[in-house]
Amino acid sequence: MQAAPADVVAFSCYTWNWQYSLQLAAAVRAQKPGCLIVFGGPHVPAGPQQAEAFLRQHPAVNLAVHGEGEQTFLELLEQWQSGQPDWQTVAGISYLDTAGDYQRTAPRPRQIDLSQVPSPYLTGVFEPLLRRDPTARWLALWETNRGCPFSCSFCDWGSATASKVSRFDEDRLLAEIEWFARHRMHTVYCCDANYGMLKRDLDLTDAMVRARQQSGFPKVFYIQNTKNVTERAYAIQTRIAHAGLNQAVTLSLQSVNPRVLKHIQRDNISLDSYRELQQRFRRDSVQTYTDMLVGLPGDTPADFLAGIDQVINEGQHHLIRFYNVYLLPNAPMNQPDYRARHQIQSVITPYAEPMAPTRQAITEFQELVIASESFSTADWQQMRGLAWWAELLYFNRKLLQLPWVLLKVLAGLGYGQLLQHYLQGDWPRTAVMGELREFLRHKARQISEGQPELCPIQLPGKGEVWMGVEDYLFHGLSQTGSWSLFFADQQLILLDLLHKNLPAERLQPLLAELQQALQLSQALLGVQLQDQSFEMPVHSNFWSIYQAELHGEAPPPLQSVSGVLYRDWRGLPFDQLKYRSAGATASAQIGYSGRQSL
């Protein structure tokens, strides 16, 4: 690093840049001892004891800013420019004085009047950057309001903003939307905690949609839904989806367990609202995905499994995204009293991003929850395993979604029952599945001991990069040509489960349906991997039963048919098929967006 000409260097600190910021600050201090170095952002410790420890541990940092930083930073610059700064006049900071004593000024009141905060877009701050790289695909962070009325224990958003919501002027926001379109922002990421909470958010959404229609930009508008205003959230997300501004709607449940929701202070967020949104979006063919957290206080493996089963049964067949619980420095969950009350145990793990090189000059870290009063570390490993099995088999490329749905409808097996069998069932001898299960168990143990959450993999042209566990397994099965063995194993595993749960007279009619479903699942995987056409004779209406379940409709009775399911095109859509009756030339396209009974 060359010596910077700046007299003041300020850092906005998050999980993903904390170590980088600390090391850069130390390097700046070494090369320019008189530089003023300021740390702010949500990762700066807020508590007095923690803030003092941070400043003593990192002497390169002069000042720590707590809370909103715009006015604080302005006052810091004014004091610095005076030549004789009096930091006691600046609210909301901590520092060590010339005698080495810890000083903390009065808390800064919330910035209620956000019109005093200038727009970095409209004031031209980014114009030189855009001119330097006009072909880049840009992402713009956009704030329409500030604050959160909720106080989820794992999050520092509500606690950091005192639960009050302030708003930016609507004319400014409309002008910023025009700026995004004019400067061809590919993605606008809305930083609001609850977009859709305010009535005007509908008008802002319409303005964003018009900008896309008139200019082609932005391509993506990403929001985080308001929690309880169901009707407005539905209207906003539907407009975003129909405008092509987002691929799927986020439904951030985190958990459906009432005890867990109480522990994490989300029991004031209506689960009925989520259920209604899920059903309405499914009816309108708007894809959604659900967020669930692995390792929340109050959870158990049995309850976590029941939660997955419930979410799927209530209509989430597109995607559940499972995230581990990490402790943020200023979140309520990380405070000493909360940790003691819920017996939180944690490990420090390296922070890694999918497809990022494994070799980094600086490694970031996270603090992962691996046990609490309700679950042991071994329990956490089981919950992590359940999440991986759900992602790999039911959601990721829908490898076994079709046979699982049929077994649920025709045999009465629950999704949780199926997942439990894959996690801990006593299987027959298998070709590849036993190795997959042992790998997942080993990986969960490694993570709980502080190893990376992701897997290192060598890719042509990219070197060694990080990859998510379920994608790593999928890639391995593809590279080794093991898919035929994989699906042969499923026949053994699922037949074993049926034999253990059904009498012989009920079992026999299901065998042919299971074989058909696995055969078609393997063919559909080939469509995704090789974009190939295919046709497959069918002897029942099992595909119509599957489609009805996906769409929340009453499945038709199982009936015999004589026909062919086939695909005679290349490219999208991958989730539709055509059906032709035996001897017929006409066909009907059937799938997620256009179904017809066989």
XYZ file of C-alpha atoms in Angstrom:
598
model
C 0.000 0.000 0.000
C 1.260 3.457 -0.864
C 0.840 6.286 1.603
C -2.607 7.825 1.176
C -2.837 11.600 0.777
C -5.976 11.690 2.930
C -5.920 13.315 6.360
C -9.006 11.349 7.446
C -9.804 7.713 6.594
C -13.208 6.347 7.642
C -14.394 2.732 7.552
C -17.962 1.404 7.445
C -17.607 -1.989 9.071
C -19.548 -5.205 8.519
C -18.951 -8.935 9.027
C -17.526 -9.285 5.540
C -14.942 -6.468 5.776
C -13.992 -6.319 9.473
C -10.542 -7.905 9.324
C -9.785 -6.124 6.068
C -10.693 -2.788 7.657
C -8.568 -3.457 10.741
C -5.524 -4.444 8.723
C -5.890 -1.544 6.314
C -6.270 0.874 9.230
C -3.067 -0.459 10.793
C -1.237 -0.065 7.472
C -2.486 3.514 7.070
C -1.406 4.330 10.622
C 2.065 2.895 10.003
C 2.601 4.970 6.866
C 0.812 8.133 7.965
C 0.869 8.381 11.780
C -1.028 11.678 11.890
C -4.036 10.435 9.901
C -7.405 10.451 11.714
C -8.916 6.952 11.465
C -12.637 6.557 12.183
C -14.571 3.282 12.478
C -18.357 3.129 12.171
C -21.024 0.743 10.946
C -22.966 -2.110 12.563
C -19.897 -4.212 13.407
C -18.356 -1.608 15.720
C -19.070 -2.707 19.327
C -21.774 -0.506 20.856
C -21.547 -1.392 24.552
C -19.164 0.757 26.666
C -17.033 -2.151 27.868
C -16.865 -3.718 24.422
C -16.090 -0.378 22.746
C -13.249 0.340 25.187
C -11.790 -3.127 24.675
C -11.970 -2.647 20.910
C -10.133 0.695 21.016
C -7.422 -0.664 23.306
C -6.972 -3.751 21.152
C -6.706 -1.691 17.945
C -4.671 1.457 18.652
C -4.689 2.418 14.965
C -8.340 3.479 15.388
C -8.845 6.973 16.828
C -12.627 7.150 17.030
C -15.513 4.684 17.118
C -18.891 5.959 15.905
C -22.074 4.482 17.407
C -25.442 4.696 15.661
C -26.250 6.754 12.588
C -23.133 8.348 11.200
C -23.987 11.165 8.786
C -24.226 14.039 11.267
C -21.539 12.564 13.500
C -19.058 12.321 10.647
C -19.776 15.887 9.551
C -19.094 17.168 13.062
C -15.926 15.080 13.301
C -14.622 16.647 10.099
C -15.466 20.131 11.357
C -13.608 19.493 14.602
C -10.629 18.028 12.754
C -10.503 20.981 10.384
C -10.372 23.379 13.329
C -6.890 22.146 14.192
C -7.785 21.677 17.865
C -10.548 19.064 17.877
C -12.710 18.765 20.970
C -14.243 15.309 20.611
C -16.424 15.817 23.692
C -18.613 18.139 21.621
C -19.471 15.343 19.173
C -22.278 13.039 20.295
C -22.265 9.314 19.594
C -18.553 8.453 19.700
C -15.976 6.625 21.828
C -12.229 7.250 21.984
C -9.129 7.073 24.144
C -7.907 10.507 25.222
C -4.287 11.667 25.307
C -3.895 10.166 28.776
C -5.135 6.799 27.522
C -8.450 7.015 29.376
C -11.641 5.777 27.732
C -14.117 8.514 26.845
C -17.661 8.121 25.578
C -19.836 11.050 24.590
C -23.601 11.305 24.977
C -25.675 9.109 22.640
C -26.682 10.832 19.433
C -30.448 11.233 18.988
C -31.994 9.503 16.000
C -31.912 11.388 12.703
C -35.653 11.997 12.426
C -35.521 14.564 9.628
C -33.900 12.580 6.829
C -34.184 15.525 4.434
C -30.977 16.735 6.104
C -29.141 13.714 4.654
C -28.136 14.452 1.031
C -28.568 11.841 -1.684
C -25.247 10.397 -2.878
C -26.907 9.734 -6.237
C -28.448 13.145 -6.895
C -25.399 15.092 -5.641
C -23.125 13.464 -8.215
C -20.894 11.520 -5.843
C -20.855 8.463 -8.108
C -20.563 10.196 -11.491
C -16.732 9.933 -11.752
C -16.886 6.253 -10.804
C -19.493 5.523 -13.475
C -17.508 7.362 -16.129
C -14.397 5.330 -15.341
C -16.179 2.029 -16.015
C -19.245 2.608 -18.218
C -19.725 -1.093 -19.082
C -19.831 -2.401 -15.499
C -22.967 -4.038 -14.128
C -23.781 -1.784 -11.184
C -25.779 -2.425 -8.010
C -27.304 0.552 -6.188
C -28.224 0.454 -2.491
C -31.433 2.379 -1.898
C -32.952 3.564 1.376
C -36.539 4.881 1.367
C -36.980 4.781 5.133
C -34.844 4.044 8.160
C -35.674 1.990 11.215
C -37.485 -1.208 12.143
C -40.420 -1.631 14.556
C -39.413 -5.230 15.288
C -36.625 -6.397 17.580
C -35.661 -9.863 16.360
C -32.989 -11.185 18.706
C -30.609 -12.358 15.976
C -30.683 -8.972 14.215
C -29.254 -5.606 15.247
C -31.554 -3.603 12.975
C -34.453 -2.865 15.319
C -32.285 -2.453 18.404
C -29.935 -0.107 16.517
C -32.713 2.241 15.422
C -34.852 2.313 18.567
C -37.725 0.741 16.617
C -38.825 4.050 15.078
C -39.231 4.471 11.324
C -38.282 7.711 9.596
C -38.779 8.317 5.903
C -36.976 10.064 3.074
C -38.868 12.631 1.000
C -40.900 11.033 -1.789
C -39.807 13.546 -4.453
C -36.187 12.692 -3.710
C -36.929 8.982 -4.022
C -38.696 9.429 -7.362
C -35.715 11.430 -8.623
C -33.389 8.639 -7.482
C -35.456 6.087 -9.420
C -34.999 8.219 -12.532
C -31.262 8.355 -11.784
C -31.096 4.545 -11.518
C -32.749 4.177 -14.915
C -30.709 6.903 -16.605
C -27.424 5.462 -15.333
C -28.426 1.876 -16.186
C -28.241 0.394 -12.702
C -28.621 -3.365 -13.156
C -29.844 -4.019 -9.604
C -31.473 -1.788 -7.025
C -31.203 -3.353 -3.577
C -33.633 -1.723 -1.179
C -32.128 -1.482 2.315
C -35.458 -0.932 4.088
C -36.203 -3.452 6.817
C -39.915 -3.544 5.921
C -40.591 -2.290 2.400
C -44.360 -2.102 1.968
C -45.034 -0.897 5.496
C -45.928 2.582 4.186
C -48.785 3.278 1.778
C -46.510 5.286 -0.495
C -44.403 2.171 -1.157
C -47.009 1.142 -3.739
C -46.388 4.400 -5.624
C -42.625 3.933 -5.399
C -43.010 0.412 -6.757
C -45.088 1.683 -9.674
C -42.394 4.274 -10.414
C -39.712 1.571 -10.421
C -41.836 -0.565 -12.758
C -42.335 2.384 -15.133
C -38.600 3.036 -15.152
C -37.989 -0.572 -16.137
C -40.624 -0.467 -18.871
C -39.391 2.802 -20.350
C -35.615 2.350 -20.098
C -35.001 -1.340 -19.508
C -33.409 -0.556 -16.128
C -33.141 -1.635 -13.427
C -33.185 -5.338 -14.242
C -33.696 -6.388 -10.616
C -35.439 -4.645 -7.725
C -34.804 -6.535 -4.502
C -36.817 -5.779 -1.368
C -37.388 -7.196 2.090
C -41.103 -7.474 2.722
C -43.020 -5.765 5.453
C -43.906 -8.389 8.041
C -47.612 -7.905 8.759
C -49.205 -5.728 6.041
C -50.356 -8.656 3.921
C -52.447 -6.907 1.256
C -49.847 -4.274 0.423
C -46.999 -6.790 0.438
C -48.964 -8.947 -1.994
C -49.705 -6.031 -4.325
C -46.096 -4.819 -4.337
C -44.509 -8.203 -4.909
C -47.004 -9.101 -7.625
C -46.213 -5.897 -9.517
C -42.476 -6.479 -9.151
C -42.804 -10.066 -10.386
C -45.042 -9.247 -13.349
C -42.615 -6.511 -14.418
C -39.784 -9.044 -14.471
C -37.907 -7.176 -11.735
C -37.411 -10.163 -9.464
C -37.281 -13.931 -9.925
C -38.850 -14.966 -6.632
C -40.508 -13.412 -3.598
C -38.790 -13.785 -0.234
C -40.917 -15.055 2.662
C -38.662 -14.726 5.703
C -40.227 -17.070 8.229
C -37.004 -18.050 10.068
C -39.075 -20.540 12.111
C -42.677 -21.691 12.559
C -42.119 -22.938 16.111
C -44.050 -20.713 18.598
C -41.477 -21.313 21.343
C -38.615 -20.323 19.044
C -40.478 -17.247 17.804
C -41.004 -16.142 21.395
C -37.313 -16.646 22.208
C -36.227 -14.533 19.225
C -38.959 -11.900 19.731
C -40.740 -12.606 16.457
C -43.977 -13.756 18.070
C -45.531 -10.411 17.102
C -45.146 -11.282 13.410
C -48.175 -13.082 11.997
C -47.602 -16.564 10.574
C -51.087 -16.362 9.095
C -49.879 -13.445 6.985
C -47.103 -15.589 5.542
C -49.488 -18.460 4.837
C -51.908 -16.185 3.032
C -49.128 -14.660 0.934
C -47.786 -18.119 0.056
C -51.187 -19.300 -1.111
C -51.943 -16.172 -3.130
C -48.558 -16.084 -4.825
C -48.852 -19.762 -5.705
C -52.309 -19.172 -7.171
C -50.895 -16.368 -9.340
C -47.848 -18.421 -10.455
C -45.464 -16.053 -8.662
C -42.517 -18.026 -7.317
C -41.518 -17.589 -3.692
C -38.794 -18.876 -1.444
C -38.765 -19.186 2.325
C -35.909 -18.369 4.692
C -35.386 -20.662 7.692
C -32.614 -20.483 10.292
C -30.655 -23.473 11.605
C -29.803 -23.233 15.296
C -32.249 -20.816 16.908
C -32.670 -20.982 20.705
C -35.697 -23.062 21.629
C -35.446 -25.334 18.595
C -34.878 -29.097 18.593
C -34.219 -31.534 15.734
C -37.785 -32.849 15.981
C -39.311 -29.360 15.930
C -37.005 -28.216 13.140
C -38.029 -31.239 11.061
C -41.704 -30.554 11.778
C -41.174 -26.967 10.642
C -39.765 -28.041 7.273
C -42.670 -30.449 6.857
C -45.156 -27.680 7.679
C -43.636 -25.143 5.296
C -43.702 -27.626 2.396
C -47.243 -28.741 3.208
C -48.376 -25.115 3.234
C -47.216 -24.743 -0.358
C -43.487 -24.010 -0.486
C -42.316 -26.326 -3.257
C -39.965 -23.886 -4.986
C -37.221 -23.269 -2.421
C -36.373 -23.085 1.270
C -33.106 -21.297 1.923
C -31.527 -22.471 5.148
C -29.079 -20.187 6.926
C -26.968 -20.834 9.981
C -27.414 -18.529 12.973
C -24.468 -16.176 13.387
C -24.000 -13.765 16.278
C -23.740 -10.113 15.295
C -21.782 -7.951 17.764
C -24.672 -5.671 18.712
C -27.633 -8.029 18.292
C -29.661 -8.865 21.436
C -28.788 -12.550 20.993
C -25.111 -11.742 21.506
C -25.552 -9.813 24.755
C -24.287 -11.506 27.960
C -27.694 -11.820 29.637
C -29.312 -13.406 26.558
C -26.401 -15.781 26.036
C -26.514 -16.866 29.662
C -30.310 -17.235 29.751
C -30.389 -19.441 26.640
C -27.021 -21.140 27.242
C -25.703 -20.076 23.840
C -22.565 -21.897 22.706
C -20.673 -20.762 19.619
C -17.537 -21.255 17.541
C -15.600 -18.866 15.319
C -15.641 -19.970 11.670
C -14.053 -18.473 8.541
C -16.357 -16.334 6.419
C -16.519 -17.477 2.795
C -18.690 -16.624 -0.197
C -19.775 -19.098 -2.916
C -17.496 -19.078 -5.978
C -14.943 -16.817 -4.272
C -11.310 -18.024 -4.376
C -10.372 -20.063 -1.316
C -7.022 -18.317 -1.051
C -7.537 -14.807 0.258
C -4.938 -12.416 1.587
C -7.247 -11.634 4.509
C -9.724 -14.044 6.106
C -12.926 -12.754 7.687
C -14.668 -14.633 10.504
C -18.156 -15.229 11.906
C -19.422 -16.507 15.239
C -21.695 -19.511 14.700
C -24.309 -20.758 17.204
C -23.850 -24.523 17.683
C -25.802 -25.206 20.907
C -28.339 -23.700 23.293
C -30.512 -24.775 26.204
C -32.785 -26.672 23.790
C -30.264 -28.418 21.519
C -26.787 -29.903 21.851
C -23.992 -29.657 19.305
C -24.952 -33.148 18.103
C -28.535 -31.896 17.685
C -27.254 -28.923 15.680
C -25.423 -31.336 13.385
C -28.686 -33.212 12.820
C -30.595 -30.011 11.995
C -27.852 -28.945 9.602
C -28.076 -32.380 7.965
C -31.857 -32.144 7.588
C -31.457 -28.778 5.879
C -28.885 -30.158 3.437
C -31.017 -33.186 2.574
C -34.025 -30.949 1.920
C -31.962 -28.653 -0.304
C -30.276 -31.461 -2.222
C -33.217 -33.800 -2.748
C -36.387 -31.703 -2.715
C -35.425 -28.174 -3.731
C -32.069 -28.142 -5.538
C -32.945 -29.155 -9.131
C -35.969 -31.005 -7.679
C -34.074 -34.312 -7.809
C -36.648 -36.289 -5.809
C -39.513 -33.846 -5.560
C -41.755 -35.827 -7.920
C -41.442 -39.214 -6.153
C -41.672 -37.598 -2.715
C -44.886 -35.789 -3.665
C -46.382 -39.016 -5.018
C -45.458 -40.915 -1.861
C -47.037 -38.160 0.207
C -50.283 -38.161 -1.819
C -50.604 -41.874 -2.607
C -48.933 -43.487 0.416
C -49.519 -40.894 3.124
C -45.827 -40.487 3.918
C -44.964 -37.060 5.303
C -42.161 -34.901 3.977
C -40.654 -34.896 7.450
C -40.863 -38.684 7.539
C -38.983 -38.882 4.242
C -36.303 -36.446 5.404
C -35.816 -38.332 8.666
C -35.324 -41.570 6.727
C -32.557 -39.960 4.687
C -30.947 -38.483 7.773
C -30.945 -41.538 10.034
C -32.827 -44.414 8.368
C -31.412 -47.929 8.366
C -30.956 -48.290 4.594
C -30.099 -51.296 2.469
C -26.583 -51.278 1.018
C -26.307 -48.461 -1.539
C -23.852 -47.499 -4.275
C -23.395 -43.769 -3.574
C -25.951 -42.601 -1.000
C -24.123 -44.080 1.966
C -21.044 -42.061 1.055
C -23.147 -38.909 0.633
C -24.711 -39.352 4.061
C -21.345 -39.918 5.721
C -19.943 -36.838 3.969
C -22.797 -34.672 5.290
C -22.333 -35.982 8.822
C -18.602 -35.305 8.632
C -19.136 -31.818 7.193
C -21.604 -30.886 9.943
C -19.089 -32.011 12.577
C -16.338 -29.986 10.905
C -18.428 -26.813 10.837
C -19.399 -27.213 14.492
C -15.669 -27.392 15.272
C -14.936 -24.115 13.472
C -14.226 -25.247 9.908
C -15.631 -23.325 6.877
C -19.321 -23.650 6.054
C -18.554 -24.121 2.337
C -16.523 -26.720 0.442
C -13.340 -26.082 -1.567
C -13.458 -27.289 -5.161
C -11.162 -26.983 -8.174
C -12.940 -25.590 -11.251
C -11.449 -25.172 -14.741
C -10.453 -21.582 -15.375
C -11.330 -20.497 -11.830
C -8.855 -22.349 -9.661
C -9.949 -23.447 -6.203
C -13.164 -21.745 -5.114
C -15.780 -22.150 -2.384
C -19.050 -23.940 -3.138
C -22.175 -24.587 -1.068
C -22.479 -28.134 0.272
C -25.505 -29.152 -1.796
C -23.991 -27.690 -4.986
C -20.692 -29.414 -4.190
C -22.431 -32.792 -3.983
C -24.423 -32.133 -7.149
C -21.233 -31.159 -8.984
C -19.459 -34.274 -7.723
C -22.243 -36.597 -8.865
C -22.201 -34.953 -12.292
C -18.419 -35.026 -12.708
C -18.177 -38.697 -11.739
C -21.134 -39.750 -13.907
C -22.896 -41.222 -10.885
C -26.479 -40.195 -11.569
C -27.623 -43.670 -12.663
C -26.237 -45.104 -9.426
C -27.850 -42.250 -7.481
C -31.340 -42.970 -8.837
C -30.889 -46.721 -8.440
C -30.138 -46.052 -4.773
C -33.361 -44.057 -4.436
C -35.352 -47.088 -5.547
C -33.779 -49.114 -2.720
C -34.128 -46.413 -0.066
C -37.729 -45.480 -0.845
C -38.848 -49.096 -1.229
C -37.299 -49.783 2.159
C -39.324 -46.943 3.680
C -42.531 -48.168 2.025
C -41.992 -51.736 3.259
C -41.569 -50.415 6.802
C -44.731 -48.300 6.731
C -47.305 -49.949 4.445
C -49.013 -53.348 4.384
C -48.318 -55.501 1.334
C -51.739 -54.908 -0.251
C -51.148 -51.136 -0.291
C -47.540 -51.428 -1.321
C -47.918 -53.353 -4.563
C -49.856 -50.724 -6.593
C -47.283 -48.067 -5.652
C -44.233 -49.868 -6.988
C -44.904 -49.055 -10.630
C -45.699 -45.421 -9.762
C -42.445 -45.055 -7.850
C -40.476 -46.559 -10.718
C -42.152 -44.189 -13.213
C -41.521 -41.185 -10.983
C -37.828 -41.995 -10.543
C -37.415 -42.652 -14.258
C -38.975 -39.292 -15.120
C -36.967 -37.499 -12.424
C -33.758 -38.812 -13.967
C -34.918 -37.745 -17.438
C -35.775 -34.245 -16.200
C -32.316 -33.985 -14.655
C -30.888 -34.791 -18.084
C -32.964 -31.949 -19.513
C -31.339 -29.516 -17.072
C -27.807 -30.824 -17.555
C -27.805 -31.297 -21.314
C -30.857 -29.375 -22.573
C -32.013 -32.518 -24.320
C -35.379 -33.615 -25.617
C -36.911 -36.911 -24.545
C -40.109 -38.904 -24.451
C -41.331 -41.427 -21.954
C -44.356 -43.751 -22.108
C -46.591 -43.459 -19.046
C -49.300 -45.727 -17.711
C -50.923 -43.420 -15.130
C -51.814 -39.781 -14.460
C -49.055 -39.411 -11.838
C -47.789 -36.165 -13.411
C -51.203 -34.541 -13.002
C -51.264 -35.635 -9.355
C -47.851 -34.034 -8.872
C -48.861 -30.767 -10.556
C -52.066 -30.530 -8.519
C -50.108 -30.858 -5.272
C -47.658 -28.148 -6.360
C -50.528 -25.762 -7.047
C -52.517 -26.445 -3.890
C -55.326 -28.199 -5.753
C -57.067 -31.422 -4.818
C -55.078 -34.193 -6.536
C -57.153 -36.313 -8.944
C -57.545 -40.025 -8.198
C -54.828 -42.262 -9.584
C -55.978 -43.485 -12.993
C -54.537 -45.631 -15.750
C -53.680 -43.908 -19.026
C -51.798 -44.869 -22.139
C -49.679 -42.093 -23.528
C -46.342 -40.337 -23.704
C -44.805 -37.474 -21.747
C -42.263 -35.726 -23.908
C -40.223 -32.604 -24.605
C -39.532 -31.568 -28.203
C -37.867 -28.163 -27.701
C -34.559 -26.832 -26.445
C -34.011 -24.197 -23.776
C -36.638 -22.830 -21.433
C -39.023 -23.808 -19.973
C -37.469 -26.766 -18.184
C -40.443 -27.324 -15.859
C -43.038 -28.212 -18.496
C -43.802 -31.290 -20.550
C -46.184 -32.249 -23.324
C -48.536 -35.203 -23.245
C -49.742 -37.270 -26.194
C -52.285 -40.050 -25.906
C -51.329 -43.342 -27.462
C -52.011 -43.138 -31.181
C -52.837 -39.412 -31.065
C -50.974 -36.647 -32.909
C -52.253 -33.677 -30.874
C -50.583 -32.798 -27.604
C -51.128 -30.612 -24.598
C -48.332 -28.799 -22.797
C -48.459 -29.421 -19.090
C -46.404 -27.896 -16.319
C -46.288 -25.131 -13.778
C -47.881 -22.524 -16.015
C -50.285 -24.582 -18.082
C -51.648 -27.893 -16.826
C -53.949 -30.439 -18.348
C -54.980 -33.777 -16.914
C -53.465 -36.821 -18.566
